[in-house]
PDB file of C-alpha atoms and ligand atoms in Angstrom:
ATOM      1  CA  UNK N   5      47.649  98.397  49.973  1.00 98.00           C
ATOM      2  CA  UNK N   6      48.673  99.742  53.341  1.00 98.00           C
ATOM      3  CA  UNK N   7      52.344 100.289  54.183  1.00 98.00           C
ATOM      4  CA  UNK N   8      53.292 100.571  57.838  1.00 98.00           C
ATOM      5  CA  UNK N   9      56.903 101.636  58.313  1.00 98.00           C
ATOM      6  CA  UNK N  10      58.506 101.123  61.723  1.00 98.00           C
ATOM      7  CA  UNK N  11      61.648 103.209  61.986  1.00 98.00           C
ATOM      8  CA  UNK N  12      63.689 105.439  64.266  1.00 97.00           C
ATOM      9  CA  UNK N  13      63.421 108.128  61.561  1.00 97.00           C
ATOM     10  CA  UNK N  14      59.913 107.785  60.126  1.00 97.00           C
ATOM     11  CA  UNK N  15      59.936 111.411  58.972  1.00 96.00           C
ATOM     12  CA  UNK N  16      62.548 110.471  56.359  1.00 96.00           C
ATOM     13  CA  UNK N  17      59.818 108.710  54.408  1.00 97.00           C
ATOM     14  CA  UNK N  18      57.209 111.447  54.687  1.00 98.00           C
ATOM     15  CA  UNK N  19      58.063 113.396  51.515  1.00 97.00           C
ATOM     16  CA  UNK N  20      58.011 110.152  49.522  1.00 96.00           C
ATOM     17  CA  UNK N  21      54.516 109.407  50.758  1.00 97.00           C
ATOM     18  CA  UNK N  22      53.316 112.893  49.834  1.00 98.00           C
ATOM     19  CA  UNK N  23      54.945 113.693  46.478  1.00 97.00           C
ATOM     20  CA  UNK N  24      54.974 112.269  42.976  1.00 96.00           C
ATOM     21  CA  UNK N  25      53.230 109.077  41.972  1.00 96.00           C
ATOM     22  CA  UNK N  26      53.074 107.744  45.552  1.00 98.00           C
ATOM     23  CA  UNK N  27      51.486 110.978  46.779  1.00 98.00           C
ATOM     24  CA  UNK N  28      48.954 110.794  43.956  1.00 97.00           C
ATOM     25  CA  UNK N  29      48.169 107.148  44.791  1.00 98.00           C
ATOM     26  CA  UNK N  30      47.556 108.125  48.425  1.00 98.00           C
ATOM     27  CA  UNK N  31      45.182 110.904  47.366  1.00 98.00           C
ATOM     28  CA  UNK N  32      43.344 108.461  45.105  1.00 97.00           C
ATOM     29  CA  UNK N  33      42.952 106.037  48.015  1.00 98.00           C
ATOM     30  CA  UNK N  34      44.932 103.302  46.244  1.00 98.00           C
ATOM     31  CA  UNK N  35      47.589 103.079  48.974  1.00 98.00           C
ATOM     32  CA  UNK N  36      48.010 104.400  52.495  1.00 98.00           C
ATOM     33  CA  UNK N  37      50.917 104.931  54.854  1.00 98.00           C
ATOM     34  CA  UNK N  38      51.382 104.662  58.602  1.00 98.00           C
ATOM     35  CA  UNK N  39      54.845 105.967  59.505  1.00 98.00           C
ATOM     36  CA  UNK N  40      55.617 104.933  63.076  1.00 98.00           C
ATOM     37  CA  UNK N  41      58.465 105.921  65.360  1.00 98.00           C
ATOM     38  CA  UNK N  42      59.970 102.895  67.145  1.00 97.00           C
ATOM     39  CA  UNK N  43      60.750 105.156  70.108  1.00 97.00           C
ATOM     40  CA  UNK N  44      57.030 105.436  70.783  1.00 97.00           C
ATOM     41  CA  UNK N  45      57.199 101.817  72.018  1.00 97.00           C
ATOM     42  CA  UNK N  46      60.061 102.408  74.438  1.00 96.00           C
ATOM     43  CA  UNK N  47      59.256 101.631  78.052  1.00 91.00           C
ATOM     44  CA  UNK N  48      61.711 103.954  79.805  1.00 92.00           C
ATOM     45  CA  UNK N  49      61.621 107.697  80.283  1.00 94.00           C
ATOM     46  CA  UNK N  50      64.678 108.249  78.083  1.00 95.00           C
ATOM     47  CA  UNK N  51      62.769 106.680  75.175  1.00 95.00           C
ATOM     48  CA  UNK N  52      65.700 104.345  74.566  1.00 96.00           C
ATOM     49  CA  UNK N  53      65.206 101.451  72.165  1.00 96.00           C
ATOM     50  CA  UNK N  54      68.613  99.787  72.122  1.00 96.00           C
ATOM     51  CA  UNK N  55      71.239  98.279  74.369  1.00 96.00           C
ATOM     52  CA  UNK N  56      74.766  96.841  74.219  1.00 96.00           C
ATOM     53  CA  UNK N  57      75.136  93.350  72.744  1.00 96.00           C
ATOM     54  CA  UNK N  58      75.416  90.379  75.108  1.00 97.00           C
ATOM     55  CA  UNK N  59      78.873  88.889  74.710  1.00 97.00           C
ATOM     56  CA  UNK N  60      80.413  92.277  73.992  1.00 97.00           C
ATOM     57  CA  UNK N  61      81.358  93.972  70.743  1.00 96.00           C
ATOM     58  CA  UNK N  62      80.743  97.251  69.001  1.00 94.00           C
ATOM     59  CA  UNK N  63      77.456  99.031  68.435  1.00 94.00           C
ATOM     60  CA  UNK N  64      73.998  98.862  69.901  1.00 96.00           C
ATOM     61  CA  UNK N  65      71.200  96.372  69.264  1.00 97.00           C
ATOM     62  CA  UNK N  66      67.525  97.324  68.990  1.00 97.00           C
ATOM     63  CA  UNK N  67      65.585  95.479  71.682  1.00 97.00           C
ATOM     64  CA  UNK N  68      63.223  92.659  70.729  1.00 98.00           C
ATOM     65  CA  UNK N  69      60.429  93.617  73.153  1.00 97.00           C
ATOM     66  CA  UNK N  70      60.169  97.113  71.674  1.00 97.00           C
ATOM     67  CA  UNK N  71      60.147  95.903  68.063  1.00 98.00           C
ATOM     68  CA  UNK N  72      57.681  93.092  68.834  1.00 98.00           C
ATOM     69  CA  UNK N  73      55.292  95.571  70.458  1.00 98.00           C
ATOM     70  CA  UNK N  74      55.509  97.896  67.450  1.00 98.00           C
ATOM     71  CA  UNK N  75      54.749  94.966  65.112  1.00 98.00           C
ATOM     72  CA  UNK N  76      51.806  93.788  67.236  1.00 98.00           C
ATOM     73  CA  UNK N  77      50.247  97.264  67.218  1.00 98.00           C
ATOM     74  CA  UNK N  78      50.769  97.658  63.471  1.00 98.00           C
ATOM     75  CA  UNK N  79      49.020  94.325  62.902  1.00 98.00           C
ATOM     76  CA  UNK N  80      46.151  95.219  65.234  1.00 97.00           C
ATOM     77  CA  UNK N  81      45.605  98.486  63.344  1.00 96.00           C
ATOM     78  CA  UNK N  82      43.845  96.881  60.374  1.00 94.00           C
ATOM     79  CA  UNK N  83      41.760  93.710  59.981  1.00 95.00           C
ATOM     80  CA  UNK N  84      43.627  92.668  56.799  1.00 95.00           C
ATOM     81  CA  UNK N  85      46.458  90.134  57.231  1.00 96.00           C
ATOM     82  CA  UNK N  86      49.885  91.737  57.502  1.00 97.00           C
ATOM     83  CA  UNK N  87      53.159  90.577  55.984  1.00 98.00           C
ATOM     84  CA  UNK N  88      55.973  91.651  58.321  1.00 98.00           C
ATOM     85  CA  UNK N  89      59.231  92.372  56.528  1.00 98.00           C
ATOM     86  CA  UNK N  90      62.589  93.111  58.092  1.00 98.00           C
ATOM     87  CA  UNK N  91      64.967  95.116  55.902  1.00 98.00           C
ATOM     88  CA  UNK N  92      68.466  93.806  56.503  1.00 97.00           C
ATOM     89  CA  UNK N  93      71.621  93.127  54.486  1.00 96.00           C
ATOM     90  CA  UNK N  94      71.306  89.525  55.752  1.00 96.00           C
ATOM     91  CA  UNK N  95      67.952  89.047  53.936  1.00 97.00           C
ATOM     92  CA  UNK N  96      67.139  87.567  50.527  1.00 98.00           C
ATOM     93  CA  UNK N  97      68.126  89.920  47.689  1.00 98.00           C
ATOM     94  CA  UNK N  98      65.170  92.016  46.516  1.00 98.00           C
ATOM     95  CA  UNK N  99      64.008  91.297  42.955  1.00 96.00           C
ATOM     96  CA  UNK N 100      61.149  92.172  40.616  1.00 95.00           C
ATOM     97  CA  UNK N 101      59.666  88.758  41.357  1.00 94.00           C
ATOM     98  CA  UNK N 102      59.560  89.463  45.099  1.00 98.00           C
ATOM     99  CA  UNK N 103      58.038  92.886  44.346  1.00 97.00           C
ATOM    100  CA  UNK N 104      55.279  91.164  42.341  1.00 96.00           C
ATOM    101  CA  UNK N 105      54.625  88.674  45.176  1.00 98.00           C
ATOM    102  CA  UNK N 106      54.394  91.447  47.769  1.00 98.00           C
ATOM    103  CA  UNK N 107      52.180  93.619  45.557  1.00 98.00           C
ATOM    104  CA  UNK N 108      49.388  91.070  46.042  1.00 98.00           C
ATOM    105  CA  UNK N 109      49.346  91.600  49.838  1.00 98.00           C
ATOM    106  CA  UNK N 110      47.026  93.984  51.640  1.00 98.00           C
ATOM    107  CA  UNK N 111      49.275  95.242  54.416  1.00 98.00           C
ATOM    108  CA  UNK N 112      53.069  95.341  54.469  1.00 98.00           C
ATOM    109  CA  UNK N 113      54.746  96.116  57.785  1.00 98.00           C
ATOM    110  CA  UNK N 114      58.304  97.234  57.061  1.00 98.00           C
ATOM    111  CA  UNK N 115      60.771  97.154  59.892  1.00 98.00           C
ATOM    112  CA  UNK N 116      63.846  99.362  59.449  1.00 98.00           C
ATOM    113  CA  UNK N 117      66.944  98.809  61.542  1.00 93.00           C
ATOM    114  CA  UNK N 118      69.665 101.275  62.513  1.00 88.00           C
ATOM    115  CA  UNK N 119      72.875 100.730  64.494  1.00 82.00           C
ATOM    116  CA  UNK N 120      73.896  97.062  64.507  1.00 89.00           C
ATOM    117  CA  UNK N 121      70.366  95.837  63.827  1.00 93.00           C
ATOM    118  CA  UNK N 122      67.806  93.948  65.911  1.00 97.00           C
ATOM    119  CA  UNK N 123      68.030  91.291  68.593  1.00 97.00           C
ATOM    120  CA  UNK N 124      68.008  87.977  66.689  1.00 97.00           C
ATOM    121  CA  UNK N 125      64.890  86.793  68.579  1.00 98.00           C
ATOM    122  CA  UNK N 126      62.895  89.170  66.385  1.00 97.00           C
ATOM    123  CA  UNK N 127      62.974  86.444  63.719  1.00 96.00           C
ATOM    124  CA  UNK N 128      59.821  84.838  65.184  1.00 97.00           C
ATOM    125  CA  UNK N 129      57.793  87.973  64.522  1.00 98.00           C
ATOM    126  CA  UNK N 130      58.907  88.502  60.937  1.00 98.00           C
ATOM    127  CA  UNK N 131      57.671  86.625  57.861  1.00 97.00           C
ATOM    128  CA  UNK N 132      60.385  87.716  55.468  1.00 98.00           C
ATOM    129  CA  UNK N 133      63.850  89.303  55.583  1.00 98.00           C
ATOM    130  CA  UNK N 134      64.837  91.316  52.522  1.00 98.00           C
ATOM    131  CA  UNK N 135      68.092  92.968  51.449  1.00 98.00           C
ATOM    132  CA  UNK N 136      68.379  95.736  48.890  1.00 98.00           C
ATOM    133  CA  UNK N 137      71.754  94.411  47.755  1.00 97.00           C
ATOM    134  CA  UNK N 138      75.183  93.288  48.869  1.00 97.00           C
ATOM    135  CA  UNK N 139      76.219  96.485  50.618  1.00 97.00           C
ATOM    136  CA  UNK N 140      75.491  97.991  53.997  1.00 96.00           C
ATOM    137  CA  UNK N 141      73.288 101.066  54.292  1.00 97.00           C
ATOM    138  CA  UNK N 142      73.044 103.267  57.382  1.00 96.00           C
ATOM    139  CA  UNK N 143      69.602 101.865  58.028  1.00 96.00           C
ATOM    140  CA  UNK N 144      66.677 100.054  56.439  1.00 97.00           C
ATOM    141  CA  UNK N 145      64.732 103.171  55.371  1.00 98.00           C
ATOM    142  CA  UNK N 146      66.143 103.427  51.847  1.00 98.00           C
ATOM    143  CA  UNK N 147      65.534  99.704  51.366  1.00 98.00           C
ATOM    144  CA  UNK N 148      61.944 100.137  52.600  1.00 98.00           C
ATOM    145  CA  UNK N 149      61.453 102.973  50.120  1.00 98.00           C
ATOM    146  CA  UNK N 150      62.774 100.847  47.280  1.00 98.00           C
ATOM    147  CA  UNK N 151      60.359  98.086  48.247  1.00 98.00           C
ATOM    148  CA  UNK N 152      57.459 100.545  48.485  1.00 98.00           C
ATOM    149  CA  UNK N 153      58.185 102.057  45.062  1.00 98.00           C
ATOM    150  CA  UNK N 154      58.700  98.698  43.367  1.00 98.00           C
ATOM    151  CA  UNK N 155      55.460  97.239  44.759  1.00 98.00           C
ATOM    152  CA  UNK N 156      53.187 100.305  44.564  1.00 98.00           C
ATOM    153  CA  UNK N 157      53.837 100.830  40.861  1.00 97.00           C
ATOM    154  CA  UNK N 158      52.502  97.315  40.191  1.00 96.00           C
ATOM    155  CA  UNK N 159      49.128  98.047  41.810  1.00 97.00           C
ATOM    156  CA  UNK N 160      46.211  98.738  39.468  1.00 95.00           C
ATOM    157  CA  UNK N 161      45.746 102.462  38.859  1.00 95.00           C
ATOM    158  CA  UNK N 162      48.976 103.662  40.491  1.00 96.00           C
ATOM    159  CA  UNK N 163      50.684 104.210  37.144  1.00 95.00           C
ATOM    160  CA  UNK N 164      48.634 105.922  34.449  1.00 86.00           C
ATOM    161  CA  UNK N 165      48.457 104.371  30.965  1.00 76.00           C
ATOM    162  CA  UNK N 166      51.335 106.602  29.940  1.00 69.00           C
ATOM    163  CA  UNK N 167      53.534 105.093  32.662  1.00 72.00           C
ATOM    164  CA  UNK N 168      52.594 101.431  32.127  1.00 75.00           C
ATOM    165  CA  UNK N 169      54.937  98.804  33.525  1.00 77.00           C
ATOM    166  CA  UNK N 170      54.147  95.941  31.122  1.00 71.00           C
ATOM    167  CA  UNK N 171      57.344  96.532  29.125  1.00 67.00           C
ATOM    168  CA  UNK N 172      59.606  97.235  32.103  1.00 77.00           C
ATOM    169  CA  UNK N 173      63.075  95.879  32.403  1.00 73.00           C
ATOM    170  CA  UNK N 174      62.730  92.631  34.378  1.00 79.00           C
ATOM    171  CA  UNK N 175      58.977  92.150  33.940  1.00 76.00           C
ATOM    172  CA  UNK N 176      59.841  90.703  30.516  1.00 84.00           C
ATOM    173  CA  UNK N 177      62.840  88.935  32.064  1.00 91.00           C
ATOM    174  CA  UNK N 178      65.107  91.134  29.921  1.00 95.00           C
ATOM    175  CA  UNK N 179      66.577  94.623  30.175  1.00 96.00           C
ATOM    176  CA  UNK N 180      64.642  97.379  28.409  1.00 94.00           C
ATOM    177  CA  UNK N 181      65.406  98.248  24.799  1.00 96.00           C
ATOM    178  CA  UNK N 182      66.899 101.759  24.321  1.00 96.00           C
ATOM    179  CA  UNK N 183      64.470 104.655  23.813  1.00 97.00           C
ATOM    180  CA  UNK N 184      64.963 107.965  21.988  1.00 98.00           C
ATOM    181  CA  UNK N 185      63.123 111.262  21.624  1.00 98.00           C
ATOM    182  CA  UNK N 186      63.740 114.597  19.878  1.00 97.00           C
ATOM    183  CA  UNK N 187      66.079 115.901  18.541  1.00 98.00           C
ATOM    184  CA  UNK N 188      66.694 113.300  15.806  1.00 97.00           C
ATOM    185  CA  UNK N 189      70.423 114.170  15.738  1.00 98.00           C
ATOM    186  CA  UNK N 190      72.415 115.365  18.766  1.00 98.00           C
ATOM    187  CA  UNK N 191      76.165 116.124  18.539  1.00 98.00           C
ATOM    188  CA  UNK N 192      76.475 113.732  15.631  1.00 98.00           C
ATOM    189  CA  UNK N 193      74.508 110.910  17.254  1.00 98.00           C
ATOM    190  CA  UNK N 194      71.412 109.933  15.244  1.00 98.00           C
ATOM    191  CA  UNK N 195      68.278 108.156  16.326  1.00 98.00           C
ATOM    192  CA  UNK N 196      68.237 104.684  14.699  1.00 98.00           C
ATOM    193  CA  UNK N 197      66.629 104.967  11.254  1.00 98.00           C
ATOM    194  CA  UNK N 198      64.030 102.257  11.858  1.00 98.00           C
ATOM    195  CA  UNK N 199      62.375 104.251  14.683  1.00 98.00           C
ATOM    196  CA  UNK N 200      61.635 107.081  12.247  1.00 97.00           C
ATOM    197  CA  UNK N 201      60.228 104.703   9.618  1.00 97.00           C
ATOM    198  CA  UNK N 202      56.695 104.430  10.995  1.00 97.00           C
ATOM    199  CA  UNK N 203      56.880 100.689  10.258  1.00 98.00           C
ATOM    200  CA  UNK N 204      55.433  99.166  13.445  1.00 97.00           C
ATOM    201  CA  UNK N 205      56.360  95.527  12.827  1.00 97.00           C
ATOM    202  CA  UNK N 206      59.968  96.441  12.025  1.00 98.00           C
ATOM    203  CA  UNK N 207      60.161  98.691  15.071  1.00 98.00           C
ATOM    204  CA  UNK N 208      58.845  95.902  17.322  1.00 96.00           C
ATOM    205  CA  UNK N 209      61.377  93.426  15.863  1.00 96.00           C
ATOM    206  CA  UNK N 210      64.236  95.926  16.291  1.00 97.00           C
ATOM    207  CA  UNK N 211      63.271  96.588  19.903  1.00 97.00           C
ATOM    208  CA  UNK N 212      63.096  92.912  20.695  1.00 95.00           C
ATOM    209  CA  UNK N 213      66.560  92.377  19.233  1.00 96.00           C
ATOM    210  CA  UNK N 214      67.965  95.367  21.154  1.00 97.00           C
ATOM    211  CA  UNK N 215      66.539  94.055  24.436  1.00 96.00           C
ATOM    212  CA  UNK N 216      68.224  90.714  23.789  1.00 97.00           C
ATOM    213  CA  UNK N 217      71.532  92.328  22.746  1.00 97.00           C
ATOM    214  CA  UNK N 218      71.592  94.576  25.795  1.00 97.00           C
ATOM    215  CA  UNK N 219      70.775  91.775  28.197  1.00 97.00           C
ATOM    216  CA  UNK N 220      73.422  89.541  26.616  1.00 97.00           C
ATOM    217  CA  UNK N 221      76.049  92.309  26.900  1.00 97.00           C
ATOM    218  CA  UNK N 222      75.160  93.680  30.356  1.00 98.00           C
ATOM    219  CA  UNK N 223      73.301  91.004  32.311  1.00 97.00           C
ATOM    220  CA  UNK N 224      73.813  87.593  30.694  1.00 97.00           C
ATOM    221  CA  UNK N 225      72.832  86.011  34.042  1.00 96.00           C
ATOM    222  CA  UNK N 226      69.207  87.095  33.413  1.00 95.00           C
ATOM    223  CA  UNK N 227      68.945  85.026  30.224  1.00 96.00           C
ATOM    224  CA  UNK N 228      68.967  81.734  32.127  1.00 93.00           C
ATOM    225  CA  UNK N 229      65.554  82.553  33.667  1.00 91.00           C
ATOM    226  CA  UNK N 230      63.981  84.835  31.034  1.00 93.00           C
ATOM    227  CA  UNK N 231      60.783  83.389  29.511  1.00 93.00           C
ATOM    228  CA  UNK N 232      61.944  83.576  25.872  1.00 94.00           C
ATOM    229  CA  UNK N 233      59.838  82.713  22.838  1.00 94.00           C
ATOM    230  CA  UNK N 234      61.150  80.278  20.203  1.00 96.00           C
ATOM    231  CA  UNK N 235      61.932  83.246  17.906  1.00 93.00           C
ATOM    232  CA  UNK N 236      63.839  85.004  20.709  1.00 94.00           C
ATOM    233  CA  UNK N 237      65.832  81.830  21.402  1.00 95.00           C
ATOM    234  CA  UNK N 238      66.832  81.545  17.750  1.00 95.00           C
ATOM    235  CA  UNK N 239      67.825  85.200  17.641  1.00 94.00           C
ATOM    236  CA  UNK N 240      69.817  84.847  20.840  1.00 95.00           C
ATOM    237  CA  UNK N 241      71.699  81.843  19.434  1.00 96.00           C
ATOM    238  CA  UNK N 242      72.564  83.985  16.380  1.00 95.00           C
ATOM    239  CA  UNK N 243      73.730  86.913  18.544  1.00 94.00           C
ATOM    240  CA  UNK N 244      75.964  84.621  20.557  1.00 93.00           C
ATOM    241  CA  UNK N 245      77.757  83.343  17.408  1.00 89.00           C
TER     242      UNK N 245
HETATM  243  N1  ADE O 311      70.001  97.905  56.124  1.00 73.38           N
HETATM  244  C1  ADE O 311      71.316  98.137  55.985  1.00 73.38           C
HETATM  245  N2  ADE O 311      71.783  97.690  54.828  1.00 73.38           N
HETATM  246  C2  ADE O 311      70.717  97.139  54.167  1.00 73.38           C
HETATM  247  C3  ADE O 311      70.552  96.493  52.913  1.00 73.38           C
HETATM  248  N3  ADE O 311      71.561  96.297  52.065  1.00 73.38           N
HETATM  249  N4  ADE O 311      69.331  96.049  52.595  1.00 73.38           N
HETATM  250  C4  ADE O 311      68.289  96.208  53.446  1.00 73.38           C
HETATM  251  N5  ADE O 311      68.390  96.801  54.642  1.00 73.38           N
HETATM  252  C5  ADE O 311      69.583  97.275  55.004  1.00 73.38           C
END
């Protein structure tokens, strides 16, 4: 997977692309990054990329010709088809399902806004608009990073066996069950007995129940779409009583 990020502050993403699991994936050739400065596509000598909105109002708008040129060059960079994504609070809310869809692409071009955003005519050059959530960030870079992390970790080989994502919150449709490690007792709080029992079937059943309990208590909205087994449905009905 190649990630091209078009931003006024591409250097913000550099440490992410070099450290930790993403850095390792780059070194292994599993993913690659092109971090591009939108100013490089400016046509004037001040390297300006924005202008005042037609009709008046506060803030500055990033110009469509500059963004369209940056997108065209990003697409021309590699023969693989590119999915062009605009990060904006006006986009569809980002979810695990969208992450899984995007993880199957070969090239994601991520367009990060600053100021009041882009000229609306940019819509024609973008295949998807995605929001990190119902709040306004200072720019799209943090949203792009979230999208990069959520998709890259789904690619084969990016997580080692020890970091597998099969049991993640959301990939099962439920929140994760709680996990514990040493010490067995901390300030009076004990690790649940069953986890120390060595009884694998009981541990699996306990974890499944905890995942259901947690989801019911914290995110009951997820249960409507979670792919539950018959046994999980029965258990859920009991927990709701
Ligand atoms: N840019 C500013 N706020 C944003 C958000 N919530 N999601 C994606 N991009 C953004």
